[in-house]
PDB file of C-alpha atoms and ligand atoms in Angstrom:
ATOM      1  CA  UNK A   1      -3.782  51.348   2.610  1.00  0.00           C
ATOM      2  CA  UNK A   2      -5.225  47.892   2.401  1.00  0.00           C
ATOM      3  CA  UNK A   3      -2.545  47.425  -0.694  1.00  0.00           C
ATOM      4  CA  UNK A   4       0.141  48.474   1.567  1.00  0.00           C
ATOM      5  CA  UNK A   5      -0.238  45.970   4.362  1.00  0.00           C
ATOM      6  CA  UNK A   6      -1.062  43.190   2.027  1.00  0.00           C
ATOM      7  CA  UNK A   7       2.760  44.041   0.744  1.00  0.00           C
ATOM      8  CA  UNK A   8       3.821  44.094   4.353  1.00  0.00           C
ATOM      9  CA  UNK A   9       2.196  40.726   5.290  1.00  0.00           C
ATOM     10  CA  UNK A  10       3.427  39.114   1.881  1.00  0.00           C
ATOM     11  CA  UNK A  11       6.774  40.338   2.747  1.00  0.00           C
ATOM     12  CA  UNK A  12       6.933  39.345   6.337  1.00  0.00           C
ATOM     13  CA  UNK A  13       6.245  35.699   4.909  1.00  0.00           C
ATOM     14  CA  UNK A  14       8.834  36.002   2.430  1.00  0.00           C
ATOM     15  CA  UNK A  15      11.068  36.242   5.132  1.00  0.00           C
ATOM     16  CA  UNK A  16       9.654  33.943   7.636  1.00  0.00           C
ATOM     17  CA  UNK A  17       9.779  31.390   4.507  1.00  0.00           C
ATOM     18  CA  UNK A  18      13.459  31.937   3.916  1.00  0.00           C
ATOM     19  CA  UNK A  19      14.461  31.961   7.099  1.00  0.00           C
ATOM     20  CA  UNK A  20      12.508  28.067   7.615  1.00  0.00           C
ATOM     21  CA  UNK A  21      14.285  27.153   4.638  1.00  0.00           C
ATOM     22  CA  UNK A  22      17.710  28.511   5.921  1.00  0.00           C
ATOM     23  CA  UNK A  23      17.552  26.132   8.646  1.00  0.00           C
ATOM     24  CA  UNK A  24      16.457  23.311   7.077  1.00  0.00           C
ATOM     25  CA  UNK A  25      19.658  23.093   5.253  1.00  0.00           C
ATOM     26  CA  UNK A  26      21.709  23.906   8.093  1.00  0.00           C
ATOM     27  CA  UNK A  27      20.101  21.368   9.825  1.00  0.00           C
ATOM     28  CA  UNK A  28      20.879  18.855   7.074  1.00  0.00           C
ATOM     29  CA  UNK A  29      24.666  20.440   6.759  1.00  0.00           C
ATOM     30  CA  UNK A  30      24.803  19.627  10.477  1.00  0.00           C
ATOM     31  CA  UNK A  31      23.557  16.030  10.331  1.00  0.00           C
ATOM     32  CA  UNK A  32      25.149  13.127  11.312  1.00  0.00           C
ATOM     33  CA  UNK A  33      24.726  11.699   7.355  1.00  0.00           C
ATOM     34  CA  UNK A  34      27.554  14.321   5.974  1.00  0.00           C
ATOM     35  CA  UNK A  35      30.057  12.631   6.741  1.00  0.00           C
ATOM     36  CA  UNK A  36      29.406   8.869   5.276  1.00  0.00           C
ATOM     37  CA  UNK A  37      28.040  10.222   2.297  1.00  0.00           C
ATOM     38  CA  UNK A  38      30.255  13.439   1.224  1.00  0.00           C
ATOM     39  CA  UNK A  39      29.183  15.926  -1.472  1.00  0.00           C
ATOM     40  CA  UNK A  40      25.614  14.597  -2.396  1.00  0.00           C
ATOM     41  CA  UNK A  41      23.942  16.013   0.676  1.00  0.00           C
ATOM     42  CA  UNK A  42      25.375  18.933   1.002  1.00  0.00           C
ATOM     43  CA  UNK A  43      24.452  19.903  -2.906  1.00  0.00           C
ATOM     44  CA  UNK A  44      21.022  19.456  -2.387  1.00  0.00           C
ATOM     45  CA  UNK A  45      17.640  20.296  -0.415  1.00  0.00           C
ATOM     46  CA  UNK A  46      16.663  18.388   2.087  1.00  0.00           C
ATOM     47  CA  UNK A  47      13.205  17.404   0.171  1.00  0.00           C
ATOM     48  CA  UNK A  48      15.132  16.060  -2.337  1.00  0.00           C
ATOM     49  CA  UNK A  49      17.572  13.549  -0.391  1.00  0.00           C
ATOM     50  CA  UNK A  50      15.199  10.893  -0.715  1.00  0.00           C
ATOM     51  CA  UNK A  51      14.833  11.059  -4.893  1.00  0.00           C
ATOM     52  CA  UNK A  52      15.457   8.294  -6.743  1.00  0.00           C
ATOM     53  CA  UNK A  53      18.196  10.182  -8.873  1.00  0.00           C
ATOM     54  CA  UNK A  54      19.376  11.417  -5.388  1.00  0.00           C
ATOM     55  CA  UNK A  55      19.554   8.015  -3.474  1.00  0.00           C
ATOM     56  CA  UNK A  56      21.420   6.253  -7.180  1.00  0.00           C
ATOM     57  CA  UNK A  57      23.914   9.210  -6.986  1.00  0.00           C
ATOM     58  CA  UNK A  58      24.869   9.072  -3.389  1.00  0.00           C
ATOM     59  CA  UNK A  59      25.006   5.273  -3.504  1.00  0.00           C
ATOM     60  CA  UNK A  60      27.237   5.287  -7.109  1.00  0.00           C
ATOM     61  CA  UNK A  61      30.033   7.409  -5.757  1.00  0.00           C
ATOM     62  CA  UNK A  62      32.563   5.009  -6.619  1.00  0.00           C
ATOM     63  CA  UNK A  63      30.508   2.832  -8.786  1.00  0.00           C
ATOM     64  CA  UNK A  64      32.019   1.140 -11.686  1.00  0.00           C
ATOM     65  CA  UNK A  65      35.793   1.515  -9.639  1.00  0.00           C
ATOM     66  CA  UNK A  66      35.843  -1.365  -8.285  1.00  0.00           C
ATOM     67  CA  UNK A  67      38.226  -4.357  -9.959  1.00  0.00           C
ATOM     68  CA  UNK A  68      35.319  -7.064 -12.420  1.00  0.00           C
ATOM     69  CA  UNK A  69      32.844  -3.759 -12.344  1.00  0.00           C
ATOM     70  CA  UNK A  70      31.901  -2.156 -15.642  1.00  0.00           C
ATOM     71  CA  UNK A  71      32.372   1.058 -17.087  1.00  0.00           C
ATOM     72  CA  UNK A  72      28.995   2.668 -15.438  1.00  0.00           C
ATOM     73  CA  UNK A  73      27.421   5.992 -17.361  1.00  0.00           C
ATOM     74  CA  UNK A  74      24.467   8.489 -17.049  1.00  0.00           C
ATOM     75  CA  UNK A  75      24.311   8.111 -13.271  1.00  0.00           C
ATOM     76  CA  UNK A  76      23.477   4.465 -13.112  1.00  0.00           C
ATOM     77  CA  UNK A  77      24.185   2.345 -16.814  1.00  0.00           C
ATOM     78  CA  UNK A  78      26.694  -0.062 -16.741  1.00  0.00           C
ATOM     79  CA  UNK A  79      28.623  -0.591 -20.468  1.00  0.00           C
ATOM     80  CA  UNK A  80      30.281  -3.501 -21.593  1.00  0.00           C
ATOM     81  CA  UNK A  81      33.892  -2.378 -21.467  1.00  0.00           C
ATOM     82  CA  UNK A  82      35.035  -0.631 -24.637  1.00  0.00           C
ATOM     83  CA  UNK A  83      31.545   0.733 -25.496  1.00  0.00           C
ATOM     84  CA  UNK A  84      31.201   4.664 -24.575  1.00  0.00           C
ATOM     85  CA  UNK A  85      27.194   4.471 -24.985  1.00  0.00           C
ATOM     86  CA  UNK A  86      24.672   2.651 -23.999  1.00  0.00           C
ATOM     87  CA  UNK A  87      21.924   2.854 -26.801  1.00  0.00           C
ATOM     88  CA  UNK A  88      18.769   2.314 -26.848  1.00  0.00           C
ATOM     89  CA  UNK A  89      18.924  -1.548 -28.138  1.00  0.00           C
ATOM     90  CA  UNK A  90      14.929  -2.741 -27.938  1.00  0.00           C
ATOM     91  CA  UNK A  91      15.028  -2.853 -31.713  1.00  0.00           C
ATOM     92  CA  UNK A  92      17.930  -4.515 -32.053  1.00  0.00           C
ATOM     93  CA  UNK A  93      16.896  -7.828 -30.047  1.00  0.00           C
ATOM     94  CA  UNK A  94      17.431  -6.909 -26.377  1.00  0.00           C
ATOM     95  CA  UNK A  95      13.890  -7.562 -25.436  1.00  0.00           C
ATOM     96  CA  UNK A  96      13.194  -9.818 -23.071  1.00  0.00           C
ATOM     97  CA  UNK A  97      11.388 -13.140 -24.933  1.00  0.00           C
ATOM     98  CA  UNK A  98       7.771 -13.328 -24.443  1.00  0.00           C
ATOM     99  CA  UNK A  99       6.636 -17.056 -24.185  1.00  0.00           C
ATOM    100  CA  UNK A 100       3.830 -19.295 -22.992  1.00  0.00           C
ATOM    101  CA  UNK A 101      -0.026 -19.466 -23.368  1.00  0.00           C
ATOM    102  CA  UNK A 102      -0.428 -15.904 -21.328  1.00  0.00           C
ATOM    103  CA  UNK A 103       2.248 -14.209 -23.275  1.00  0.00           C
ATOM    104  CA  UNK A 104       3.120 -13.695 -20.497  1.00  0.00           C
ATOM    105  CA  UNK A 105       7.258 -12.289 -20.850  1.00  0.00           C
ATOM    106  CA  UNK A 106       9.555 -14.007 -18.222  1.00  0.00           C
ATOM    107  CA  UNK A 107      12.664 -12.579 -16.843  1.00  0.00           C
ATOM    108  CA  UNK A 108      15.022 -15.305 -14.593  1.00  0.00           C
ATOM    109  CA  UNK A 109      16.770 -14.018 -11.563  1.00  0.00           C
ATOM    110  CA  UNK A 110      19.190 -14.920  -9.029  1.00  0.00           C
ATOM    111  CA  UNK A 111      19.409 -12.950  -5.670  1.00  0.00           C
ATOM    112  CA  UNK A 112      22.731 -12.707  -4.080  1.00  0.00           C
ATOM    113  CA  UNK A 113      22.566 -13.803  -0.719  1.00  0.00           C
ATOM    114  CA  UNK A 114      24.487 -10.974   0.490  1.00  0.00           C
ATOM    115  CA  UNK A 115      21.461  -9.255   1.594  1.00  0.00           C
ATOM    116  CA  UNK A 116      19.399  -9.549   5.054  1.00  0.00           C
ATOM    117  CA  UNK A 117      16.509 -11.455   4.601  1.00  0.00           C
ATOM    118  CA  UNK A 118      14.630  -7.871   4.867  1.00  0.00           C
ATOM    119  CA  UNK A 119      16.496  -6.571   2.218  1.00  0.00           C
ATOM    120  CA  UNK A 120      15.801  -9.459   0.289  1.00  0.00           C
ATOM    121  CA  UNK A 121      11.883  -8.885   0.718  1.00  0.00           C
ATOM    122  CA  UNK A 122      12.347  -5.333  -0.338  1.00  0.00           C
ATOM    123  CA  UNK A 123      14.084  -6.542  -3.656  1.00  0.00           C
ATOM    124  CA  UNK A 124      11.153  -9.116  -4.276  1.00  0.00           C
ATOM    125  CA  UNK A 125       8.444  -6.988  -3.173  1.00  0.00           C
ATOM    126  CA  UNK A 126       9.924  -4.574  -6.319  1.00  0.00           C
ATOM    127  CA  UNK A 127      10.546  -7.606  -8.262  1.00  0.00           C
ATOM    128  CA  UNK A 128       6.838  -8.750  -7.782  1.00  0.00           C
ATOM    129  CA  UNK A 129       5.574  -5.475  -8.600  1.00  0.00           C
ATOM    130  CA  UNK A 130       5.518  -5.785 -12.183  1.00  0.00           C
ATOM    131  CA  UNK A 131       3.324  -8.862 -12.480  1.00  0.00           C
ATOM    132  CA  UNK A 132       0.500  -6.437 -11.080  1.00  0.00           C
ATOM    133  CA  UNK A 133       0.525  -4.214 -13.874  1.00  0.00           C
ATOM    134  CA  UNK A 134       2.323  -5.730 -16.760  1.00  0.00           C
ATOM    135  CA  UNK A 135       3.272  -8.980 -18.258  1.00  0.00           C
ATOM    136  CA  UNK A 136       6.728  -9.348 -16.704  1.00  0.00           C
ATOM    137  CA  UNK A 137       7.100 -11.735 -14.937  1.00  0.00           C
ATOM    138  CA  UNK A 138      10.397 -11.670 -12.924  1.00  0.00           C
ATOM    139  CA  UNK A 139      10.944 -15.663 -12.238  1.00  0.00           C
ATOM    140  CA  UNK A 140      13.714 -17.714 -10.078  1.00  0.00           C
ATOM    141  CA  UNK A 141      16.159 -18.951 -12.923  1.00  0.00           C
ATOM    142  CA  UNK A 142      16.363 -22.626 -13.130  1.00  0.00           C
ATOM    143  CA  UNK A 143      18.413 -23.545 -16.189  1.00  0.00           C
ATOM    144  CA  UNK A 144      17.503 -20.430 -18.541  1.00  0.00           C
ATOM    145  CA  UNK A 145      20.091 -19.010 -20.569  1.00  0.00           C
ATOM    146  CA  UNK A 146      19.763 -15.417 -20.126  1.00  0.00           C
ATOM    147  CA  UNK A 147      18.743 -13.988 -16.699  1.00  0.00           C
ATOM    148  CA  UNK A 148      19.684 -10.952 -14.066  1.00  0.00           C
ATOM    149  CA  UNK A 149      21.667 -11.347 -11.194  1.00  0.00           C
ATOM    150  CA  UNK A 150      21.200  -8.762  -8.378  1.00  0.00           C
ATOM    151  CA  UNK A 151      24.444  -8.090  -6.715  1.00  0.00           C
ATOM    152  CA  UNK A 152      25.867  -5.958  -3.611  1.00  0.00           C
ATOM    153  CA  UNK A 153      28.527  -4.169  -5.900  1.00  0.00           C
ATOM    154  CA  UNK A 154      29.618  -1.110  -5.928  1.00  0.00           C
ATOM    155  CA  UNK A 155      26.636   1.125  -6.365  1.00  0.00           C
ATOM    156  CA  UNK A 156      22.986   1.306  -8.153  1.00  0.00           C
ATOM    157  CA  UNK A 157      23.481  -0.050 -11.978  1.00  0.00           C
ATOM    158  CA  UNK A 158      21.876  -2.113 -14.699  1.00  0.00           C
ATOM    159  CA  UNK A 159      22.851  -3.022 -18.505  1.00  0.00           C
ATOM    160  CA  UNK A 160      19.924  -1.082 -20.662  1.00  0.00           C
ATOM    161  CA  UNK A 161      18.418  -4.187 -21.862  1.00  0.00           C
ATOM    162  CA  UNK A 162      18.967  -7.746 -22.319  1.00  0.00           C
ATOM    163  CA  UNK A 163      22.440  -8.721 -23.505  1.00  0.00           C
ATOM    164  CA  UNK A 164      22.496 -12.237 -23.228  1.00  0.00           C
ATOM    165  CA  UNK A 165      23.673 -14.476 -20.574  1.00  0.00           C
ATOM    166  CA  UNK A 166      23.942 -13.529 -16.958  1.00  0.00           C
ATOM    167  CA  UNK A 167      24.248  -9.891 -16.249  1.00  0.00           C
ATOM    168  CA  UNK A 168      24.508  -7.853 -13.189  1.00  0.00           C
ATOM    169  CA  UNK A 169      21.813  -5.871 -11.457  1.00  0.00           C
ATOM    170  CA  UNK A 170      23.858  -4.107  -9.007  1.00  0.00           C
ATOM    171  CA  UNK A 171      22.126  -2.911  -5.954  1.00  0.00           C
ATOM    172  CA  UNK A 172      24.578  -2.330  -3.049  1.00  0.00           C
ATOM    173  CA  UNK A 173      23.108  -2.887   0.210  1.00  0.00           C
ATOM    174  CA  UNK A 174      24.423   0.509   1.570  1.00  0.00           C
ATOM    175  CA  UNK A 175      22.053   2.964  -0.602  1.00  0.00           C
ATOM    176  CA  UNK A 176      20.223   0.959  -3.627  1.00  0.00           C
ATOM    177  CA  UNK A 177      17.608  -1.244  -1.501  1.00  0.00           C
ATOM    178  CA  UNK A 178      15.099   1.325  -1.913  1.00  0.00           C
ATOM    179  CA  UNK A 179      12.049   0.192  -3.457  1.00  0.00           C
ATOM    180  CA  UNK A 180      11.611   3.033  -5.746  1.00  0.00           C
ATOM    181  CA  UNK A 181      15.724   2.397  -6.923  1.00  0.00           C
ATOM    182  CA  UNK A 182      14.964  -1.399  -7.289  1.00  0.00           C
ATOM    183  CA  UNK A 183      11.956  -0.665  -9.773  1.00  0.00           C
ATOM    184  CA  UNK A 184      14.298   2.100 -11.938  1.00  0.00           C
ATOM    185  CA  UNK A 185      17.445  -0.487 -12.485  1.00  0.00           C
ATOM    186  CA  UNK A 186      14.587  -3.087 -13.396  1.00  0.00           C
ATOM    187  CA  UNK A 187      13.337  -0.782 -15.623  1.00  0.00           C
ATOM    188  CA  UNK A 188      17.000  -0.645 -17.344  1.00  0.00           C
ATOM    189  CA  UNK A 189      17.396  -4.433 -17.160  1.00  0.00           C
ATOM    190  CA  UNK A 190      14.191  -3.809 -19.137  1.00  0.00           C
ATOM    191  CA  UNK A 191      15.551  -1.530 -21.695  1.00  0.00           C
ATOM    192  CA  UNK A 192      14.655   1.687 -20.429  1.00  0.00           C
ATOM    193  CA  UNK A 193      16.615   4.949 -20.191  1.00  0.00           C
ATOM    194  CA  UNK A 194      16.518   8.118 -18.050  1.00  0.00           C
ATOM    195  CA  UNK A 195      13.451  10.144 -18.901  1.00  0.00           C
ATOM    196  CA  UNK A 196      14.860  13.239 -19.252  1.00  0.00           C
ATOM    197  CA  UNK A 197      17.452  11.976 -21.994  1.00  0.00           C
ATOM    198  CA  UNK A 198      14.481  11.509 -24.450  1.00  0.00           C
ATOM    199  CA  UNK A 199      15.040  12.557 -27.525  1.00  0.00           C
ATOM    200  CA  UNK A 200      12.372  15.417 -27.168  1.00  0.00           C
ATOM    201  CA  UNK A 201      13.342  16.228 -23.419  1.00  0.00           C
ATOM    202  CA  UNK A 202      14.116  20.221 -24.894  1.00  0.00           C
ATOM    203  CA  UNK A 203      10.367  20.746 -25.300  1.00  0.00           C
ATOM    204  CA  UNK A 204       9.721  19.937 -21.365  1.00  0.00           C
ATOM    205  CA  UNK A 205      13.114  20.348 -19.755  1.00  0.00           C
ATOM    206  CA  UNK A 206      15.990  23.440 -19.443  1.00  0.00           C
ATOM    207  CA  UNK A 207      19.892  21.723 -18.738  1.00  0.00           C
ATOM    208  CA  UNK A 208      21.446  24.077 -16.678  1.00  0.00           C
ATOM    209  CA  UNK A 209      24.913  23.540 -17.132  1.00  0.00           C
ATOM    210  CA  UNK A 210      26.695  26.080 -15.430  1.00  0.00           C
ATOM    211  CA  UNK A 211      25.448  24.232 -12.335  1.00  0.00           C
ATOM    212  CA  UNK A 212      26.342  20.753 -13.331  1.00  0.00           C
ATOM    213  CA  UNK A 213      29.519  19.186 -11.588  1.00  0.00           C
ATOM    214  CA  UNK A 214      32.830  19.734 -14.179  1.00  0.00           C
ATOM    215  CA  UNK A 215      33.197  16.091 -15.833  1.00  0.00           C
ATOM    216  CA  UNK A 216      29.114  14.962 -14.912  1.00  0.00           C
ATOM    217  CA  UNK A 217      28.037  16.659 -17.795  1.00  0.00           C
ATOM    218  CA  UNK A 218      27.443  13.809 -19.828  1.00  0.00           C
ATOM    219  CA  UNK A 219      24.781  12.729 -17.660  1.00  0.00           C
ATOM    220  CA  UNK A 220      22.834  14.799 -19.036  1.00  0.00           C
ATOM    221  CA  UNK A 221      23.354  13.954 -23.321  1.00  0.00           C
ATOM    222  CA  UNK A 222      20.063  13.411 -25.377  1.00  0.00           C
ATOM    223  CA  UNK A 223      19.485   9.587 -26.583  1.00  0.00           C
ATOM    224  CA  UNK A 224      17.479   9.005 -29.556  1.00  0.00           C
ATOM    225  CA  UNK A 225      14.732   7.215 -27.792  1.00  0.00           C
ATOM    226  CA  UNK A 226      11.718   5.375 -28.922  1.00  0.00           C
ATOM    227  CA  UNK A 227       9.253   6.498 -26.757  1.00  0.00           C
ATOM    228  CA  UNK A 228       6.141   4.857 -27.420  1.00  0.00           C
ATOM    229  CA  UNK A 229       4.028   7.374 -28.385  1.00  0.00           C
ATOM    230  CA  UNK A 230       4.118   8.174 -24.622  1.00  0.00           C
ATOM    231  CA  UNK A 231       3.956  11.597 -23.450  1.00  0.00           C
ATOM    232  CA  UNK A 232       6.834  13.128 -21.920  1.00  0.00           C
ATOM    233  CA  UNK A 233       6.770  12.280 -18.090  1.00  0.00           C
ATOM    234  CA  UNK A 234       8.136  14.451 -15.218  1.00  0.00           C
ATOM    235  CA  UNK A 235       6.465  11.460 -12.455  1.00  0.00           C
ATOM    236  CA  UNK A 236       8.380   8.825 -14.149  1.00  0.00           C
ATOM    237  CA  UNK A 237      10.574   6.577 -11.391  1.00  0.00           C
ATOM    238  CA  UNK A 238      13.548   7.311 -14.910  1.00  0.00           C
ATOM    239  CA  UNK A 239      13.438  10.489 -14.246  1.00  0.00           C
ATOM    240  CA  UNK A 240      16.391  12.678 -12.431  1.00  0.00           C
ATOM    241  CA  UNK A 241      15.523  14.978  -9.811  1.00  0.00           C
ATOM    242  CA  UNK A 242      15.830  18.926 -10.593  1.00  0.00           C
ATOM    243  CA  UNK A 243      19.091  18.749  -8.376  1.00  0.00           C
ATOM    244  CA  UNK A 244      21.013  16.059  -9.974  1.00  0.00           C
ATOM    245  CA  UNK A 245      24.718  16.560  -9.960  1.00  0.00           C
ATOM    246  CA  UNK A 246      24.526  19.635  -8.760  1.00  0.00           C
ATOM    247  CA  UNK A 247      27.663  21.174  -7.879  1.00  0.00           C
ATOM    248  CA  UNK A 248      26.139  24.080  -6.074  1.00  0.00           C
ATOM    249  CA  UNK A 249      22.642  23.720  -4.424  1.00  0.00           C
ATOM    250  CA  UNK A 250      21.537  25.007  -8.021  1.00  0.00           C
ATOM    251  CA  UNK A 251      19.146  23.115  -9.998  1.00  0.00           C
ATOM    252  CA  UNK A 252      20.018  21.330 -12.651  1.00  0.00           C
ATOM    253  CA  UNK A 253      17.256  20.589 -14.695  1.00  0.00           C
ATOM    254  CA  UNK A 254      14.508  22.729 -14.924  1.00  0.00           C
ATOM    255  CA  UNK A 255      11.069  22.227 -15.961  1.00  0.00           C
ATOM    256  CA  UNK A 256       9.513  24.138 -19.092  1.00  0.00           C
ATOM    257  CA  UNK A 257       7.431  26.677 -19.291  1.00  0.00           C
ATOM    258  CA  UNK A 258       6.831  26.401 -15.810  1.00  0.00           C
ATOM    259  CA  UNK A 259      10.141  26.111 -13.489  1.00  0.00           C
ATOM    260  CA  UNK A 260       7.982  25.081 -10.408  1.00  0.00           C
ATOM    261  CA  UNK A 261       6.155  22.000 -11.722  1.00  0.00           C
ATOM    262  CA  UNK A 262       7.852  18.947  -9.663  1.00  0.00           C
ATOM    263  CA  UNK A 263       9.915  16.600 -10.845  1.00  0.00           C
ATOM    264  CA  UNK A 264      11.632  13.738 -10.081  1.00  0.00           C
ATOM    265  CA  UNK A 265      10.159  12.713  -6.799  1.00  0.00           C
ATOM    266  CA  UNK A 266       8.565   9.025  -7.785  1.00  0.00           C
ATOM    267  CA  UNK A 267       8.826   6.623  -5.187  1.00  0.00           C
ATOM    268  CA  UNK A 268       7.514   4.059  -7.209  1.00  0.00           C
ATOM    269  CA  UNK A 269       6.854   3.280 -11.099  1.00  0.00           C
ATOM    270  CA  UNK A 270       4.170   6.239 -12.483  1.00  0.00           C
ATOM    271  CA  UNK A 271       1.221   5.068 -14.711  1.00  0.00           C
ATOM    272  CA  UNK A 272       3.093   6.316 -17.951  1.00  0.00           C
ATOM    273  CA  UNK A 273       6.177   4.236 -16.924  1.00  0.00           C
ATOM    274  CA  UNK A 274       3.836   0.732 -16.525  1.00  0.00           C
ATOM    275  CA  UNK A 275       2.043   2.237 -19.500  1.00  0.00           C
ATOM    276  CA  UNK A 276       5.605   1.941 -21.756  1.00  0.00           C
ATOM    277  CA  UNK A 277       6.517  -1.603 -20.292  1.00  0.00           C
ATOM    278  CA  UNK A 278       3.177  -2.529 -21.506  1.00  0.00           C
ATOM    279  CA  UNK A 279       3.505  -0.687 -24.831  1.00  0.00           C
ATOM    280  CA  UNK A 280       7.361  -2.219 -25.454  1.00  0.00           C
ATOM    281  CA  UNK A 281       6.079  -5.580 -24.137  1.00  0.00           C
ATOM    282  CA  UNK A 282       3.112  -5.749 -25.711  1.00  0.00           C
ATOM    283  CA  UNK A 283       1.275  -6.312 -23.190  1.00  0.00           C
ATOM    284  CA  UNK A 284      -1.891  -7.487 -23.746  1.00  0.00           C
TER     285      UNK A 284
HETATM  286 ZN1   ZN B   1      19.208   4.987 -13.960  1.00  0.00          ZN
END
């Protein structure tokens, strides 16, 4: 008997649960946000609007389109034209230099002044961020060679890496001042790829393609990363939420062995990812 109504109650909340969630995606279907930004909402939960992957792939709808914009890939990695990858370059000289007593490793940028000055204190506040756990230190240029300049362009994107000269941070002021999307394109500039494109991502992640958007699956390829004897991170600000480029309210990537482990939902750098800045820096 007592077995019985313990079915009954677990039931009844089954469908109390559904129904909650039922209207919590009507509600977002009905909101006044469909219409300025198209598929992206409607393709995912409302929990998940806010993710960093989320926020990068609503804002880079039309990234890389514009006329002077690079070819951008994976969601939010701009290529020199030409190039159909961006690899992993670190040991191939696109650190950024460490120099001075400290060691400390300095990275010169320029801020557009596109942005509202509270726009502008979002960037910095990002910017400033990594001084309190590593040894970047994100500087105003002066006359340095090589340095990042942050940009309103079309969309969230960064060059993996250091590539010499000036290069783009793009952060468009509709959608990519966010501080947790500020840290991730940093963490590019950096030399830093998506966490789950590791090279061992199959141990701790399932791709489920059939729920992928046609054409988006190569957002999804496997890099042959060096990851720093780090362990595989699902907290990381790199990595993509579970309903990236989802062309059907669907997940997309799912954890492994356990589906329900979360993912993806960083607002801000996770102690593994100031752990490998550290690690790649040598940080001391
Ligand atoms: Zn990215």
């Amino acid at each position: 008997m007592a077995t019985s109504t313990a079915i009954l109650l677990f039931g009844l909340l089954g469908i109390l649960l559904l129904v909650q969630c039922q209207q919590e995606e009507v509600k977002i279907d009905d909101g006044k946000e469909r219409g300025q930004t198209g598929y992206i909402l409607d393709s995912i939960p409302a929990e998940e609007v806010y993710t960093v992957s989320a926020l990068i792939e609503r804002a880079n709808q039309r990234a890389g389109q514009d006329p002077g914009d690079p070819e951008v890939v994976e969601g939010d990695i701009a290529v020199p034209t030409g190039l159909q990858n961006a690899d992993p370059c670190t040991a191939r000289g696109c650190k950024w230099r460490r120099h001075g007593k400290k060691g400390h490793v300095y990275v010169p940028y320029i801020i557009s002044n596109q942005y509202s000055s509270h726009e502008k204190a979002v960037i910095e506040k990002a910017l400033q961020s990594f001084a309190q756990s590593t040894c970047v230190r994100f500087t105003r240029r002066r006359r340095q060679r090589d340095y990042i300049h942050i940009q309103s362009r079309s969309g969230c994107w960064s060059y993996v890496g250091r590539r010499g000269g000036g290069q783009v941070v793009s952060l468009a002021r509709r959608g990519c001042v966010y501080h947790s999307v500020v840290q991730h394109e940093l963490l590019h500039a950096l030399g830093f790829n998506h966490e789950q494109t590791r090279s061992d991502r199959d141990l701790h992640v399932r791709i489920l393609y059939q729920n992928i958007i046609k054409g988006q699956e190569h957002n999804f390829r496997k890099i042959k990363t060096n990851n720093l004897g780090t362990p595989y991170d699902y907290g990381s600000v790199m990595h993509y939420s579970r309903y990236a480029f989802s062309a059907n309210r669907q997940p997309t990537i799912e954890p492994i062995p356990n589906p329900n482990v979360v993912i993806g939902r960083a607002t801000q750098m996770s102690a593994t990812d100031i752990l490998r800045v550290n690690l790649l820096y040598r940080c001391k």
